[in-house]
Amino acid sequence: MVAPAPSPAHIPPLKLAALGVVVALGVLALKFLAYRLTGSVALLSDALESIINVVASGAALLALWVAARPADANHPYGHTKAEYLSAVAEGVLIVLAAVGILRLAVPDLFAPRPVEAAWLGLGINVLASLVNGVWAAVLLRAGRRTRSPALLADGQHILTDVITSVGVVVGVVLAVLTGWAVLDPLLAILVALNILWSGWGLLSRSVGGLMDAGVDSPTETRIRQAMSEHAEGALEMHDLRTRTSGAVTFIDFHLVVPGEMSVREAHTICDRLEDALKAELDDVQVTIHVEPQDQAKHHGVLVI
C-alpha cells in the first residue's frame, strides 16, 4: 500500500522555504507580464511588491537553514534567532517597496495615463493572486504548526500582497469602466500606504523577539497552571521568566524546597515540573534554580 503524500503544511519548514522561492519567482513573472500588457501603475505597484516577496522568500530560506543548525560552542542556545533577523529584514524591505511605489505613483496622479489591454492583464494578475493566496495559507498553517517566525512573516507578507492585489484589480476595473484614469495612480498610493502599515507591524513583532519579549498572556497562564499542578513537595516558586526564540520557549524560575530535603528529592520535583511544561508546550527549555526555605520570598506560600 502506497503511503499518502504529506500535505504542504506538513512539509519541513526548510523545504517549504525553498519551494517558496520558486513560487515567488513565478508570481513575479506573471505580475510583471500583467503590467507590461497594461501599463497600469497600480499593477506595477503590485509587481514591485512581488520583487520583495522573492527577496523575502530567499531570506526566510537562509534564516531557516541557519536556525536549523545545532547549538555549538559559540552559540550554546542554538541559532533560532536567525529567523527574527530574517523577519526584520523583510519588514525593512516592505517599507522600502512602499516608498518606491509612492515615488512612481505620485507623478502619475497629476498626469494619469489610460490602461491598455486591461482585461488580459487583469486576468493574468488574478491568476498570480490565486497562486499567492493558496501559498500564503500553506505558509501560515505551517508557521503556526512549527512556531516559525520566518514562515509566519513570509505568509503574512504574501497574504498582505493578496489583499493588495484584490484592491488593485477592483480599482483598475473601475478605472477602465468609468474612464477615470486617475483611479489607477490613486489606488497605487493606497496600496503603498497599506504596505507601509504591514511592514511596520512586522518590524514591531520581530524586534520584540530579538529583544527577548516574554510569552503572550494566554501562554503564560498555561505555564503557571502547569507549574502549580505539579509542584507537590515544594514550598514556593518565584521569579518566573520566559522568552521565545524562534520555535523554542525558554522558561526559568526559582523553586524553594525544605532545607532538609535531599538533592534526589528536589531533583524529582524538578523533573516532574519540567515534564509537565514540556507536555504543555511543544518545544521548551526549562531552567530551575533550587533554593532552601530560608530563601523564600513569600513565607512558604506556593506562588509563581
mmCIF file of C-alpha atoms in Angstrom:
data_model
loop_
_atom_site.group_PDB
_atom_site.id
_atom_site.type_symbol
_atom_site.label_atom_id
_atom_site.label_comp_id
_atom_site.label_asym_id
_atom_site.label_seq_id
_atom_site.Cartn_x
_atom_site.Cartn_y
_atom_site.Cartn_z
ATOM 1 C CA MET A 1 0.000 0.000 0.000
ATOM 2 C CA VAL A 2 1.426 3.373 -1.006
ATOM 3 C CA ALA A 3 1.657 5.876 1.842
ATOM 4 C CA PRO A 4 -0.236 9.137 1.214
ATOM 5 C CA ALA A 5 1.883 12.142 0.311
ATOM 6 C CA PRO A 6 2.255 14.703 3.113
ATOM 7 C CA SER A 7 0.091 17.805 2.864
ATOM 8 C CA PRO A 8 2.008 21.020 2.019
ATOM 9 C CA ALA A 9 1.577 22.326 5.572
ATOM 10 C CA HIS A 10 3.435 19.263 6.925
ATOM 11 C CA ILE A 11 6.454 19.632 4.643
ATOM 12 C CA PRO A 12 9.559 20.535 6.716
ATOM 13 C CA PRO A 13 9.975 24.340 7.056
ATOM 14 C CA LEU A 14 13.285 24.397 5.171
ATOM 15 C CA LYS A 15 11.771 22.641 2.149
ATOM 16 C CA LEU A 16 8.726 24.929 2.289
ATOM 17 C CA ALA A 17 11.002 27.973 2.236
ATOM 18 C CA ALA A 18 12.883 26.605 -0.790
ATOM 19 C CA LEU A 19 9.605 25.958 -2.601
ATOM 20 C CA GLY A 20 8.521 29.472 -1.633
ATOM 21 C CA VAL A 21 11.354 30.994 -3.668
ATOM 22 C CA VAL A 22 10.122 29.127 -6.762
ATOM 23 C CA VAL A 23 6.514 30.230 -6.170
ATOM 24 C CA ALA A 24 7.582 33.855 -5.612
ATOM 25 C CA LEU A 25 9.545 33.902 -8.893
ATOM 26 C CA GLY A 26 6.563 32.503 -10.804
ATOM 27 C CA VAL A 27 4.161 35.054 -9.340
ATOM 28 C CA LEU A 28 6.635 37.867 -10.054
ATOM 29 C CA ALA A 29 6.836 36.852 -13.722
ATOM 30 C CA LEU A 30 3.029 36.810 -14.057
ATOM 31 C CA LYS A 31 2.556 40.198 -12.410
ATOM 32 C CA PHE A 32 5.223 41.901 -14.496
ATOM 33 C CA LEU A 33 3.626 40.445 -17.608
ATOM 34 C CA ALA A 34 0.312 41.963 -16.494
ATOM 35 C CA TYR A 35 1.990 45.358 -16.037
ATOM 36 C CA ARG A 36 3.765 45.205 -19.424
ATOM 37 C CA LEU A 37 0.469 44.480 -21.169
ATOM 38 C CA THR A 38 -1.475 47.272 -19.456
ATOM 39 C CA GLY A 39 0.986 49.989 -18.452
ATOM 40 C CA SER A 40 -1.014 50.323 -15.218
ATOM 41 C CA VAL A 41 0.948 51.935 -12.389
ATOM 42 C CA ALA A 42 -1.315 50.122 -9.905
ATOM 43 C CA LEU A 43 -0.387 46.767 -11.435
ATOM 44 C CA LEU A 44 3.255 47.899 -11.432
ATOM 45 C CA SER A 45 2.992 48.590 -7.690
ATOM 46 C CA ASP A 46 1.634 45.078 -7.232
ATOM 47 C CA ALA A 47 4.532 43.646 -9.257
ATOM 48 C CA LEU A 48 7.108 45.637 -7.275
ATOM 49 C CA GLU A 49 5.812 44.133 -4.061
ATOM 50 C CA SER A 50 6.367 40.717 -5.627
ATOM 51 C CA ILE A 51 10.067 41.537 -6.025
ATOM 52 C CA ILE A 52 10.138 41.932 -2.248
ATOM 53 C CA ASN A 53 8.386 38.556 -1.973
ATOM 54 C CA VAL A 54 11.235 36.922 -3.876
ATOM 55 C CA VAL A 55 13.896 38.554 -1.706
ATOM 56 C CA ALA A 56 11.927 37.795 1.460
ATOM 57 C CA SER A 57 11.475 34.140 0.494
ATOM 58 C CA GLY A 58 15.209 33.860 -0.062
ATOM 59 C CA ALA A 59 15.866 35.498 3.314
ATOM 60 C CA ALA A 60 13.442 33.088 5.002
ATOM 61 C CA LEU A 61 15.211 30.133 3.372
ATOM 62 C CA LEU A 62 18.601 31.346 4.607
ATOM 63 C CA ALA A 63 17.271 32.067 8.102
ATOM 64 C CA LEU A 64 15.659 28.638 8.451
ATOM 65 C CA TRP A 65 18.854 26.958 7.233
ATOM 66 C CA VAL A 66 20.869 28.834 9.876
ATOM 67 C CA ALA A 67 18.245 28.298 12.599
ATOM 68 C CA ALA A 68 18.233 24.530 11.966
ATOM 69 C CA ARG A 69 21.918 24.246 12.829
ATOM 70 C CA PRO A 70 22.531 22.653 16.235
ATOM 71 C CA ALA A 71 23.951 24.546 19.190
ATOM 72 C CA ASP A 72 27.725 24.908 19.247
ATOM 73 C CA ALA A 73 30.434 26.371 21.473
ATOM 74 C CA ASN A 74 29.833 29.913 20.216
ATOM 75 C CA HIS A 75 26.027 29.591 20.203
ATOM 76 C CA PRO A 76 25.116 27.330 23.153
ATOM 77 C CA TYR A 77 21.437 28.297 22.916
ATOM 78 C CA GLY A 78 21.263 27.451 19.219
ATOM 79 C CA HIS A 79 20.704 29.661 16.169
ATOM 80 C CA THR A 80 16.918 30.121 16.307
ATOM 81 C CA LYS A 81 17.079 33.930 16.458
ATOM 82 C CA ALA A 82 18.242 33.942 12.845
ATOM 83 C CA GLU A 83 14.534 33.726 11.961
ATOM 84 C CA TYR A 84 13.863 37.045 13.673
ATOM 85 C CA LEU A 85 16.694 38.657 11.699
ATOM 86 C CA SER A 86 15.014 37.426 8.514
ATOM 87 C CA ALA A 87 11.659 38.844 9.627
ATOM 88 C CA VAL A 88 13.235 42.229 10.468
ATOM 89 C CA ALA A 89 14.946 42.315 7.057
ATOM 90 C CA GLU A 90 11.627 41.503 5.401
ATOM 91 C CA GLY A 91 9.928 44.325 7.295
ATOM 92 C CA VAL A 92 12.563 46.803 6.115
ATOM 93 C CA LEU A 93 12.179 45.598 2.524
ATOM 94 C CA ILE A 94 8.400 46.006 2.713
ATOM 95 C CA VAL A 95 8.807 49.623 3.833
ATOM 96 C CA LEU A 96 11.309 50.323 1.043
ATOM 97 C CA ALA A 97 8.913 48.804 -1.510
ATOM 98 C CA ALA A 98 6.155 51.119 -0.314
ATOM 99 C CA VAL A 99 8.400 54.160 -0.680
ATOM 100 C CA GLY A 100 9.321 53.072 -4.214
ATOM 101 C CA ILE A 101 5.665 52.692 -5.175
ATOM 102 C CA LEU A 102 4.873 56.172 -3.855
ATOM 103 C CA ARG A 103 7.677 57.658 -5.960
ATOM 104 C CA LEU A 104 6.191 56.065 -9.074
ATOM 105 C CA ALA A 105 2.536 56.759 -8.347
ATOM 106 C CA VAL A 106 2.542 60.386 -7.183
ATOM 107 C CA PRO A 107 3.682 61.880 -10.555
ATOM 108 C CA ASP A 108 1.024 59.839 -12.405
ATOM 109 C CA LEU A 109 -1.598 61.250 -10.062
ATOM 110 C CA PHE A 110 -1.183 64.594 -11.829
ATOM 111 C CA ALA A 111 -0.768 63.133 -15.326
ATOM 112 C CA PRO A 112 -2.792 59.885 -15.416
ATOM 113 C CA ARG A 113 -2.472 57.513 -18.371
ATOM 114 C CA PRO A 114 -5.172 55.206 -19.759
ATOM 115 C CA VAL A 115 -4.862 51.480 -19.074
ATOM 116 C CA GLU A 116 -4.249 49.293 -22.136
ATOM 117 C CA ALA A 117 -5.195 45.634 -22.742
ATOM 118 C CA ALA A 118 -6.884 45.820 -19.358
ATOM 119 C CA TRP A 119 -8.850 42.558 -19.308
ATOM 120 C CA LEU A 120 -5.975 40.299 -20.363
ATOM 121 C CA GLY A 121 -3.617 41.964 -17.906
ATOM 122 C CA LEU A 122 -6.152 41.744 -15.104
ATOM 123 C CA GLY A 123 -6.771 38.064 -15.842
ATOM 124 C CA ILE A 124 -3.071 37.296 -15.534
ATOM 125 C CA ASN A 125 -2.873 39.308 -12.309
ATOM 126 C CA VAL A 126 -5.829 37.404 -10.848
ATOM 127 C CA LEU A 127 -4.135 34.089 -11.685
ATOM 128 C CA ALA A 128 -0.976 35.225 -9.871
ATOM 129 C CA SER A 129 -3.054 36.315 -6.875
ATOM 130 C CA LEU A 130 -4.783 32.930 -6.657
ATOM 131 C CA VAL A 131 -1.387 31.205 -6.550
ATOM 132 C CA ASN A 132 -0.272 33.634 -3.857
ATOM 133 C CA GLY A 133 -3.426 33.091 -1.815
ATOM 134 C CA VAL A 134 -3.009 29.320 -1.723
ATOM 135 C CA TRP A 135 0.673 29.637 -0.860
ATOM 136 C CA ALA A 136 0.010 32.164 1.930
ATOM 137 C CA ALA A 137 -2.472 29.757 3.522
ATOM 138 C CA VAL A 138 0.098 26.924 3.371
ATOM 139 C CA LEU A 139 2.838 29.079 4.949
ATOM 140 C CA LEU A 140 0.631 30.436 7.738
ATOM 141 C CA ARG A 141 -0.618 26.974 8.637
ATOM 142 C CA ALA A 142 2.907 25.556 8.664
ATOM 143 C CA GLY A 143 4.245 28.590 10.549
ATOM 144 C CA ARG A 144 1.664 28.206 13.322
ATOM 145 C CA ARG A 145 2.302 24.452 13.498
ATOM 146 C CA THR A 146 6.077 24.845 13.799
ATOM 147 C CA ARG A 147 6.008 28.248 15.576
ATOM 148 C CA SER A 148 8.392 29.575 12.918
ATOM 149 C CA PRO A 149 8.723 33.399 12.817
ATOM 150 C CA ALA A 150 10.279 33.208 9.348
ATOM 151 C CA LEU A 151 7.393 31.198 7.824
ATOM 152 C CA LEU A 152 4.770 33.289 9.612
ATOM 153 C CA ALA A 153 6.391 36.539 8.451
ATOM 154 C CA ASP A 154 6.591 35.267 4.874
ATOM 155 C CA GLY A 155 2.991 34.032 4.976
ATOM 156 C CA GLN A 156 1.683 37.287 6.452
ATOM 157 C CA HIS A 157 3.549 39.299 3.859
ATOM 158 C CA ILE A 158 2.172 37.221 0.991
ATOM 159 C CA LEU A 159 -1.348 37.431 2.463
ATOM 160 C CA THR A 160 -0.978 41.219 2.516
ATOM 161 C CA ASP A 161 0.109 41.015 -1.117
ATOM 162 C CA VAL A 162 -3.053 39.039 -1.943
ATOM 163 C CA ILE A 163 -5.288 41.609 -0.244
ATOM 164 C CA THR A 164 -3.419 44.355 -2.054
ATOM 165 C CA SER A 165 -3.875 42.562 -5.381
ATOM 166 C CA VAL A 166 -7.632 42.261 -4.848
ATOM 167 C CA GLY A 167 -7.830 46.009 -4.232
ATOM 168 C CA VAL A 168 -5.688 46.698 -7.287
ATOM 169 C CA VAL A 169 -7.855 44.549 -9.560
ATOM 170 C CA VAL A 170 -11.064 46.188 -8.337
ATOM 171 C CA GLY A 171 -9.571 49.646 -8.752
ATOM 172 C CA VAL A 172 -8.261 49.029 -12.266
ATOM 173 C CA VAL A 173 -11.619 47.569 -13.301
ATOM 174 C CA LEU A 174 -13.317 50.739 -12.041
ATOM 175 C CA ALA A 175 -10.773 52.916 -13.843
ATOM 176 C CA VAL A 176 -11.475 51.089 -17.124
ATOM 177 C CA LEU A 177 -15.270 51.066 -16.762
ATOM 178 C CA THR A 178 -15.580 54.707 -15.681
ATOM 179 C CA GLY A 179 -12.768 56.178 -17.787
ATOM 180 C CA TRP A 180 -11.330 57.841 -14.679
ATOM 181 C CA ALA A 181 -7.651 57.141 -15.295
ATOM 182 C CA VAL A 182 -6.707 58.951 -12.085
ATOM 183 C CA LEU A 183 -8.046 55.956 -10.127
ATOM 184 C CA ASP A 184 -5.009 53.952 -11.274
ATOM 185 C CA PRO A 185 -2.268 56.021 -9.531
ATOM 186 C CA LEU A 186 -4.591 56.820 -6.639
ATOM 187 C CA LEU A 187 -5.010 53.116 -5.998
ATOM 188 C CA ALA A 188 -1.239 52.597 -6.199
ATOM 189 C CA ILE A 189 -0.800 55.188 -3.439
ATOM 190 C CA LEU A 190 -3.360 53.414 -1.248
ATOM 191 C CA VAL A 191 -1.501 50.149 -1.891
ATOM 192 C CA ALA A 192 1.761 51.769 -0.754
ATOM 193 C CA LEU A 193 0.197 53.059 2.475
ATOM 194 C CA ASN A 194 -1.209 49.604 3.232
ATOM 195 C CA ILE A 195 2.209 48.054 2.619
ATOM 196 C CA LEU A 196 3.809 50.590 4.982
ATOM 197 C CA TRP A 197 1.375 49.585 7.729
ATOM 198 C CA SER A 198 2.088 45.902 7.157
ATOM 199 C CA GLY A 199 5.846 46.480 7.254
ATOM 200 C CA TRP A 200 5.623 48.433 10.499
ATOM 201 C CA GLY A 201 3.636 45.659 12.181
ATOM 202 C CA LEU A 202 6.098 43.010 11.040
ATOM 203 C CA LEU A 203 9.074 45.047 12.269
ATOM 204 C CA SER A 204 7.458 45.569 15.680
ATOM 205 C CA ARG A 205 6.793 41.866 16.225
ATOM 206 C CA SER A 206 10.231 40.792 15.031
ATOM 207 C CA VAL A 207 12.119 43.341 17.119
ATOM 208 C CA GLY A 208 10.147 42.087 20.133
ATOM 209 C CA GLY A 209 11.571 38.612 19.503
ATOM 210 C CA LEU A 210 15.105 39.951 19.211
ATOM 211 C CA MET A 211 14.644 41.876 22.458
ATOM 212 C CA ASP A 212 13.642 38.703 24.338
ATOM 213 C CA ALA A 213 9.995 39.613 24.844
ATOM 214 C CA GLY A 214 8.135 37.239 27.162
ATOM 215 C CA VAL A 215 5.445 34.828 26.004
ATOM 216 C CA ASP A 216 1.939 36.155 25.445
ATOM 217 C CA SER A 217 -0.554 36.254 28.301
ATOM 218 C CA PRO A 218 -2.512 33.041 27.408
ATOM 219 C CA THR A 219 0.731 31.054 27.124
ATOM 220 C CA GLU A 220 1.993 32.398 30.448
ATOM 221 C CA THR A 221 -1.283 31.376 32.073
ATOM 222 C CA ARG A 222 -0.813 27.831 30.731
ATOM 223 C CA ILE A 223 2.745 27.773 32.079
ATOM 224 C CA ARG A 224 1.697 28.927 35.546
ATOM 225 C CA GLN A 225 -1.161 26.434 35.628
ATOM 226 C CA ALA A 226 1.125 23.533 34.709
ATOM 227 C CA MET A 227 3.623 24.604 37.367
ATOM 228 C CA SER A 228 1.031 24.918 40.108
ATOM 229 C CA GLU A 229 -0.465 21.483 39.319
ATOM 230 C CA HIS A 230 2.859 19.610 39.513
ATOM 231 C CA ALA A 231 4.732 21.309 42.363
ATOM 232 C CA GLU A 232 3.869 18.826 45.109
ATOM 233 C CA GLY A 233 6.618 18.785 47.746
ATOM 234 C CA ALA A 234 7.843 22.333 47.008
ATOM 235 C CA LEU A 235 7.227 25.274 49.323
ATOM 236 C CA GLU A 236 7.306 28.108 46.841
ATOM 237 C CA MET A 237 8.088 29.141 43.261
ATOM 238 C CA HIS A 238 9.010 32.667 42.291
ATOM 239 C CA ASP A 239 10.798 34.871 39.719
ATOM 240 C CA LEU A 240 9.252 33.198 36.679
ATOM 241 C CA ARG A 241 10.828 34.472 33.451
ATOM 242 C CA THR A 242 10.043 33.494 29.876
ATOM 243 C CA ARG A 243 11.257 34.334 26.394
ATOM 244 C CA THR A 244 10.881 32.884 22.928
ATOM 245 C CA SER A 245 13.496 32.306 20.265
ATOM 246 C CA GLY A 246 12.006 31.007 17.047
ATOM 247 C CA ALA A 247 10.054 27.863 17.867
ATOM 248 C CA VAL A 248 11.747 27.439 21.269
ATOM 249 C CA THR A 249 10.301 28.776 24.537
ATOM 250 C CA PHE A 250 12.750 29.348 27.388
ATOM 251 C CA ILE A 251 11.417 29.211 30.966
ATOM 252 C CA ASP A 252 13.328 29.738 34.187
ATOM 253 C CA PHE A 253 12.207 30.174 37.797
ATOM 254 C CA HIS A 254 13.269 29.604 41.407
ATOM 255 C CA LEU A 255 11.964 26.592 43.338
ATOM 256 C CA VAL A 256 12.008 26.720 47.147
ATOM 257 C CA VAL A 257 12.107 23.362 48.983
ATOM 258 C CA PRO A 258 12.518 22.384 52.683
ATOM 259 C CA GLY A 259 16.114 22.803 53.821
ATOM 260 C CA GLU A 260 16.365 19.195 54.957
ATOM 261 C CA MET A 261 15.144 17.806 51.608
ATOM 262 C CA SER A 262 17.713 15.650 49.806
ATOM 263 C CA VAL A 263 19.130 16.563 46.415
ATOM 264 C CA ARG A 264 17.459 13.479 44.942
ATOM 265 C CA GLU A 265 14.020 14.509 46.223
ATOM 266 C CA ALA A 266 14.435 18.075 44.956
ATOM 267 C CA HIS A 267 15.595 16.733 41.609
ATOM 268 C CA THR A 268 12.470 14.573 41.364
ATOM 269 C CA ILE A 269 10.280 17.671 41.785
ATOM 270 C CA CYS A 270 12.284 19.491 39.119
ATOM 271 C CA ASP A 271 11.899 16.579 36.709
ATOM 272 C CA ARG A 272 8.154 16.494 37.302
ATOM 273 C CA LEU A 273 7.809 20.215 36.650
ATOM 274 C CA GLU A 274 9.978 20.050 33.544
ATOM 275 C CA ASP A 275 7.987 17.127 32.134
ATOM 276 C CA ALA A 276 4.719 18.986 32.759
ATOM 277 C CA LEU A 277 5.960 22.092 30.947
ATOM 278 C CA LYS A 278 7.253 20.046 28.017
ATOM 279 C CA ALA A 279 3.865 18.348 27.777
ATOM 280 C CA GLU A 280 2.142 21.761 27.761
ATOM 281 C CA LEU A 281 4.390 23.416 25.151
ATOM 282 C CA ASP A 282 5.822 21.825 22.008
ATOM 283 C CA ASP A 283 9.442 22.966 22.257
ATOM 284 C CA VAL A 284 10.602 24.264 25.626
ATOM 285 C CA GLN A 285 13.820 24.543 27.588
ATOM 286 C CA VAL A 286 13.436 24.810 31.370
ATOM 287 C CA THR A 287 15.963 26.064 33.920
ATOM 288 C CA ILE A 288 15.088 25.679 37.614
ATOM 289 C CA HIS A 289 17.120 27.235 40.443
ATOM 290 C CA VAL A 290 16.539 25.244 43.653
ATOM 291 C CA GLU A 291 16.703 27.167 46.946
ATOM 292 C CA PRO A 292 16.273 26.214 50.634
ATOM 293 C CA GLN A 293 13.266 27.528 52.520
ATOM 294 C CA ASP A 294 15.166 30.409 54.142
ATOM 295 C CA GLN A 295 15.368 31.925 50.628
ATOM 296 C CA ALA A 296 11.578 32.058 50.303
ATOM 297 C CA LYS A 297 10.145 35.413 49.295
ATOM 298 C CA HIS A 298 6.529 34.749 50.240
ATOM 299 C CA HIS A 299 6.840 32.931 53.576
ATOM 300 C CA GLY A 300 6.196 29.438 52.284
ATOM 301 C CA VAL A 301 3.141 30.244 50.181
ATOM 302 C CA LEU A 302 3.173 28.330 46.901
ATOM 303 C CA VAL A 303 3.168 31.192 44.403
ATOM 304 C CA ILE A 304 4.504 31.640 40.893
#
